[in-house]
mmCIF file of C-alpha atoms in Angstrom:
data_model
loop_
_atom_site.group_PDB
_atom_site.id
_atom_site.type_symbol
_atom_site.label_atom_id
_atom_site.label_comp_id
_atom_site.label_asym_id
_atom_site.label_seq_id
_atom_site.Cartn_x
_atom_site.Cartn_y
_atom_site.Cartn_z
ATOM 1 C CA GLY A 11 116.246 122.152 127.865
ATOM 2 C CA LEU A 12 116.842 125.600 128.939
ATOM 3 C CA THR A 13 114.945 128.811 126.952
ATOM 4 C CA ARG A 14 115.459 132.184 127.476
ATOM 5 C CA TYR A 15 112.349 134.856 126.274
ATOM 6 C CA GLN A 16 112.476 138.897 126.142
ATOM 7 C CA ASN A 17 109.054 141.163 126.548
ATOM 8 C CA ILE A 18 107.096 137.863 127.032
ATOM 9 C CA THR A 19 103.563 136.909 128.432
ATOM 10 C CA TYR A 20 103.626 133.231 129.825
ATOM 11 C CA SER A 21 100.290 131.312 130.927
ATOM 12 C CA ALA A 22 99.475 127.652 131.467
ATOM 13 C CA CYS A 23 96.143 128.367 130.779
ATOM 14 C CA PRO A 24 94.567 126.774 127.621
ATOM 15 C CA PRO A 25 94.526 129.324 124.299
ATOM 16 C CA GLY A 26 91.824 132.055 124.800
ATOM 17 C CA GLN A 27 91.309 131.527 128.166
ATOM 18 C CA GLU A 28 93.907 133.550 130.257
ATOM 19 C CA ASP A 29 92.862 133.084 133.850
ATOM 20 C CA TRP A 30 96.498 134.261 135.012
ATOM 21 C CA SER A 31 99.635 135.502 133.121
ATOM 22 C CA LEU A 32 102.656 136.489 133.629
ATOM 23 C CA LYS A 33 104.122 139.454 131.608
ATOM 24 C CA ALA A 34 107.968 140.229 132.060
ATOM 25 C CA GLU A 35 110.908 141.941 130.753
ATOM 26 C CA SER A 36 113.091 138.760 130.466
ATOM 27 C CA LEU A 37 111.599 135.220 131.137
ATOM 28 C CA GLU A 38 114.525 131.743 131.636
ATOM 29 C CA LEU A 39 112.816 128.421 131.573
ATOM 30 C CA ASP A 40 114.492 125.669 133.074
ATOM 31 C CA GLN A 41 112.941 122.193 131.481
ATOM 32 C CA GLY A 42 115.327 120.027 133.682
ATOM 33 C CA GLU A 43 114.978 121.833 136.575
ATOM 34 C CA GLY A 44 111.543 122.155 136.789
ATOM 35 C CA VAL A 45 111.858 126.277 137.652
ATOM 36 C CA GLY A 46 110.869 129.645 135.510
ATOM 37 C CA VAL A 47 112.753 132.891 136.279
ATOM 38 C CA ALA A 48 111.325 136.094 135.423
ATOM 39 C CA ARG A 49 112.548 139.532 135.809
ATOM 40 C CA GLN A 50 110.394 143.011 136.037
ATOM 41 C CA ALA A 51 107.398 140.570 136.056
ATOM 42 C CA THR A 52 103.962 141.474 136.484
ATOM 43 C CA LEU A 53 101.462 138.540 137.699
ATOM 44 C CA ARG A 54 97.655 139.281 136.456
ATOM 45 C CA VAL A 55 94.794 137.567 137.094
ATOM 46 C CA GLY A 56 92.565 138.400 134.143
ATOM 47 C CA ASN A 57 93.353 141.421 132.754
ATOM 48 C CA THR A 58 93.899 143.259 136.891
ATOM 49 C CA PRO A 59 97.898 143.444 137.860
ATOM 50 C CA VAL A 60 97.803 141.790 141.283
ATOM 51 C CA LEU A 61 101.660 141.373 141.590
ATOM 52 C CA TYR A 62 104.822 142.980 140.718
ATOM 53 C CA SER A 63 108.376 141.659 141.564
ATOM 54 C CA PRO A 64 111.660 142.411 140.109
ATOM 55 C CA TYR A 65 113.105 139.103 140.107
ATOM 56 C CA LEU A 66 110.339 136.202 140.078
ATOM 57 C CA SER A 67 111.045 132.405 140.846
ATOM 58 C CA PHE A 68 108.239 129.711 140.507
ATOM 59 C CA PRO A 69 107.823 126.151 139.369
ATOM 60 C CA ILE A 70 106.813 125.038 136.069
ATOM 61 C CA ASP A 71 105.920 121.404 136.441
ATOM 62 C CA ASP A 72 104.602 119.440 138.915
ATOM 63 C CA ARG A 73 107.500 119.535 141.298
ATOM 64 C CA ARG A 74 107.265 121.664 144.216
ATOM 65 C CA LYS A 75 109.512 124.768 145.323
ATOM 66 C CA SER A 76 109.526 126.502 148.481
ATOM 67 C CA GLY A 77 108.728 130.052 148.132
ATOM 68 C CA PHE A 78 106.243 133.034 149.007
ATOM 69 C CA LEU A 79 102.698 132.732 147.345
ATOM 70 C CA VAL A 80 100.497 135.275 145.789
ATOM 71 C CA PRO A 81 99.306 137.504 148.648
ATOM 72 C CA SER A 82 95.763 138.734 149.290
ATOM 73 C CA ILE A 83 94.335 142.218 149.615
ATOM 74 C CA GLY A 84 91.413 143.235 150.833
ATOM 75 C CA SER A 85 89.454 145.028 153.203
ATOM 76 C CA SER A 86 86.352 144.844 155.056
ATOM 77 C CA ASP A 87 84.244 146.430 157.882
ATOM 78 C CA GLU A 88 85.503 143.338 160.162
ATOM 79 C CA THR A 89 89.402 143.253 159.627
ATOM 80 C CA GLY A 90 90.048 146.798 158.011
ATOM 81 C CA PHE A 91 92.920 146.796 155.442
ATOM 82 C CA ASP A 92 93.712 143.121 155.820
ATOM 83 C CA LEU A 93 96.837 141.746 153.732
ATOM 84 C CA THR A 94 98.127 137.889 154.202
ATOM 85 C CA VAL A 95 101.527 137.078 152.717
ATOM 86 C CA PRO A 96 101.689 133.505 152.567
ATOM 87 C CA TYR A 97 104.978 131.319 152.423
ATOM 88 C CA TYR A 98 105.268 127.885 151.159
ATOM 89 C CA TRP A 99 107.335 125.199 152.483
ATOM 90 C CA ASN A 100 108.422 122.104 150.784
ATOM 91 C CA ILE A 101 109.896 119.714 153.686
ATOM 92 C CA ALA A 102 110.074 116.335 151.856
ATOM 93 C CA PRO A 103 108.034 114.783 149.050
ATOM 94 C CA GLN A 104 105.410 113.656 151.399
ATOM 95 C CA MET A 105 105.362 116.755 153.635
ATOM 96 C CA ASP A 106 104.900 119.949 153.663
ATOM 97 C CA ALA A 107 103.552 123.559 155.229
ATOM 98 C CA THR A 108 102.253 126.550 154.867
ATOM 99 C CA LEU A 109 102.244 129.927 156.973
ATOM 100 C CA PHE A 110 99.874 132.572 156.472
ATOM 101 C CA PRO A 111 101.279 135.716 158.302
ATOM 102 C CA ARG A 112 98.322 138.318 158.058
ATOM 103 C CA ILE A 113 98.328 142.012 159.098
ATOM 104 C CA MET A 114 94.381 143.911 159.911
ATOM 105 C CA SER A 115 94.368 147.581 160.636
ATOM 106 C CA LYS A 116 91.324 146.880 162.978
ATOM 107 C CA ARG A 117 92.299 143.604 164.892
ATOM 108 C CA GLY A 118 96.439 143.234 164.794
ATOM 109 C CA PRO A 119 98.924 140.964 163.359
ATOM 110 C CA MET A 120 97.681 136.979 163.357
ATOM 111 C CA LEU A 121 99.869 133.897 162.521
ATOM 112 C CA GLY A 122 98.301 130.974 161.040
ATOM 113 C CA GLY A 123 99.738 127.978 159.535
ATOM 114 C CA GLU A 124 98.900 124.417 158.037
ATOM 115 C CA PHE A 125 101.324 121.503 158.052
ATOM 116 C CA ARG A 126 100.323 118.177 155.672
ATOM 117 C CA PHE A 127 101.995 114.741 155.675
ATOM 118 C CA LEU A 128 100.947 111.741 153.825
ATOM 119 C CA THR A 129 102.635 107.792 153.931
ATOM 120 C CA GLN A 130 101.139 104.435 152.633
ATOM 121 C CA ARG A 131 99.040 104.298 155.806
ATOM 122 C CA GLN A 132 98.533 107.799 157.114
ATOM 123 C CA TYR A 133 97.162 111.053 155.933
ATOM 124 C CA GLY A 134 97.149 114.008 158.707
ATOM 125 C CA GLU A 135 96.880 117.575 158.062
ATOM 126 C CA LEU A 136 97.167 120.179 160.978
ATOM 127 C CA TYR A 137 95.894 124.062 160.663
ATOM 128 C CA GLY A 138 95.986 126.602 163.417
ATOM 129 C CA GLU A 139 95.982 130.344 163.876
ATOM 130 C CA ILE A 140 96.184 133.008 166.602
ATOM 131 C CA ILE A 141 95.784 136.943 167.105
ATOM 132 C CA PRO A 142 97.621 137.167 170.630
ATOM 133 C CA ASP A 143 95.877 140.903 170.994
ATOM 134 C CA ASP A 144 92.383 141.406 169.238
ATOM 135 C CA ARG A 145 92.439 145.098 169.227
ATOM 136 C CA ASP A 146 88.651 145.547 168.000
ATOM 137 C CA TYR A 147 87.587 142.214 170.371
ATOM 138 C CA GLY A 148 89.937 142.107 173.195
ATOM 139 C CA GLY A 149 91.984 138.936 174.206
ATOM 140 C CA THR A 150 93.588 136.375 172.631
ATOM 141 C CA ARG A 151 91.827 134.359 169.629
ATOM 142 C CA GLY A 152 92.608 131.410 167.794
ATOM 143 C CA ALA A 153 91.514 128.411 165.726
ATOM 144 C CA LEU A 154 92.863 124.886 165.609
ATOM 145 C CA ARG A 155 91.553 121.862 162.980
ATOM 146 C CA ILE A 156 93.350 118.487 163.292
ATOM 147 C CA GLU A 157 92.231 115.885 160.695
ATOM 148 C CA HIS A 158 93.610 112.314 160.106
ATOM 149 C CA ARG A 159 93.230 109.235 158.215
ATOM 150 C CA GLY A 160 94.885 105.843 159.097
ATOM 151 C CA ARG A 161 95.207 102.208 158.354
ATOM 152 C CA PHE A 162 96.585 99.572 160.318
ATOM 153 C CA MET A 163 96.627 95.998 160.712
ATOM 154 C CA ASP A 164 94.801 95.585 157.387
ATOM 155 C CA ARG A 165 91.830 95.671 158.588
ATOM 156 C CA TRP A 166 91.767 98.374 161.080
ATOM 157 C CA SER A 167 91.416 102.091 160.083
ATOM 158 C CA SER A 168 90.814 105.427 162.069
ATOM 159 C CA LYS A 169 89.468 108.853 161.072
ATOM 160 C CA VAL A 170 89.700 112.286 163.755
ATOM 161 C CA ASN A 171 87.895 115.339 162.601
ATOM 162 C CA PHE A 172 88.441 118.406 165.344
ATOM 163 C CA THR A 173 88.094 121.855 165.315
ATOM 164 C CA LEU A 174 88.149 124.430 168.117
ATOM 165 C CA VAL A 175 87.873 128.446 168.191
ATOM 166 C CA SER A 176 88.580 130.677 170.959
ATOM 167 C CA ASP A 177 84.835 132.084 171.077
ATOM 168 C CA ASP A 178 81.619 131.971 169.302
ATOM 169 C CA GLU A 179 81.731 134.957 167.503
ATOM 170 C CA TYR A 180 85.436 133.575 165.856
ATOM 171 C CA LEU A 181 84.346 132.793 162.538
ATOM 172 C CA GLU A 182 81.890 135.734 161.900
ATOM 173 C CA ASP A 183 84.622 137.742 162.696
ATOM 174 C CA PHE A 184 87.304 136.772 160.292
ATOM 175 C CA GLY A 185 87.121 134.914 156.942
ATOM 176 C CA ASN A 186 89.276 131.946 157.913
ATOM 177 C CA TYR A 187 90.820 128.851 156.390
ATOM 178 C CA ILE A 188 88.870 127.091 158.415
ATOM 179 C CA ASP A 189 85.589 127.572 156.127
ATOM 180 C CA PHE A 190 82.760 126.930 158.763
ATOM 181 C CA THR A 191 81.552 130.457 158.531
ATOM 182 C CA SER A 192 78.030 129.646 158.535
ATOM 183 C CA THR A 193 78.245 126.393 161.052
ATOM 184 C CA ARG A 194 76.579 126.653 164.095
ATOM 185 C CA ASN A 195 78.401 123.398 165.622
ATOM 186 C CA LEU A 196 81.823 122.730 164.923
ATOM 187 C CA GLU A 197 82.174 118.504 165.522
ATOM 188 C CA ARG A 198 85.030 116.758 167.383
ATOM 189 C CA ARG A 199 84.688 113.287 166.038
ATOM 190 C CA GLY A 200 87.219 110.126 166.548
ATOM 191 C CA ASP A 201 86.327 106.854 164.615
ATOM 192 C CA LEU A 202 87.828 103.420 164.952
ATOM 193 C CA VAL A 203 86.643 100.962 162.197
ATOM 194 C CA TYR A 204 87.079 97.078 161.931
ATOM 195 C CA ASN A 205 86.043 95.611 158.357
ATOM 196 C CA GLY A 206 85.154 92.125 158.824
ATOM 197 C CA GLU A 207 84.439 89.440 156.049
ATOM 198 C CA GLY A 208 80.827 91.187 154.658
ATOM 199 C CA TRP A 209 80.477 93.637 158.457
ATOM 200 C CA LEU A 210 81.743 96.308 159.579
ATOM 201 C CA LEU A 211 82.364 97.314 163.426
ATOM 202 C CA LEU A 212 82.637 101.237 164.106
ATOM 203 C CA GLY A 213 83.796 103.011 167.410
ATOM 204 C CA ARG A 214 83.081 106.539 167.959
ATOM 205 C CA LEU A 215 83.540 109.471 170.309
ATOM 206 C CA GLN A 216 81.578 112.710 169.038
ATOM 207 C CA GLY A 217 81.185 115.787 170.774
ATOM 208 C CA LEU A 218 79.864 119.663 169.370
#
């Protein structure tokens, strides 16, 4: 279950479809632990190199692993030079989190985070981001999203979808994880549902 390679290109894509590939001087794959370790590695998307690392550890099966994800680098008129370096935290088999530190040359630093959990009867996702001092806009800005679905007492279920931003221009200024850049109204809704024998009772609180 342990194999070692030299001067290799590794990809999990189907043959002839190398959407991404990893070129490394040495590569070790541990099937028992589900982990690969590459040294002097270059990650490529298509033919474009996007990341170099002297040491790179990554999962090779569906087992999750804490660590840094591929950074996002870009530039725009709204943010200037834009760099995001996400970190994934595998908290437990049914729970994880991702942090999104982001640096924008025109606006300053931003911190975003996402937390998720899943049980037999509940699913929840919490996402938030904040920029303490937006140099271009002035002042503190941020966004929050809460999503929750649950089932209890067999016939009862609930659903919450809540999104909040600090100001009307927020979604236009940041191409952020809350993907509502073309939406004028952000819905805030909570549902409570009772499922009867061939009928359904719905209670809802909703605001825009």
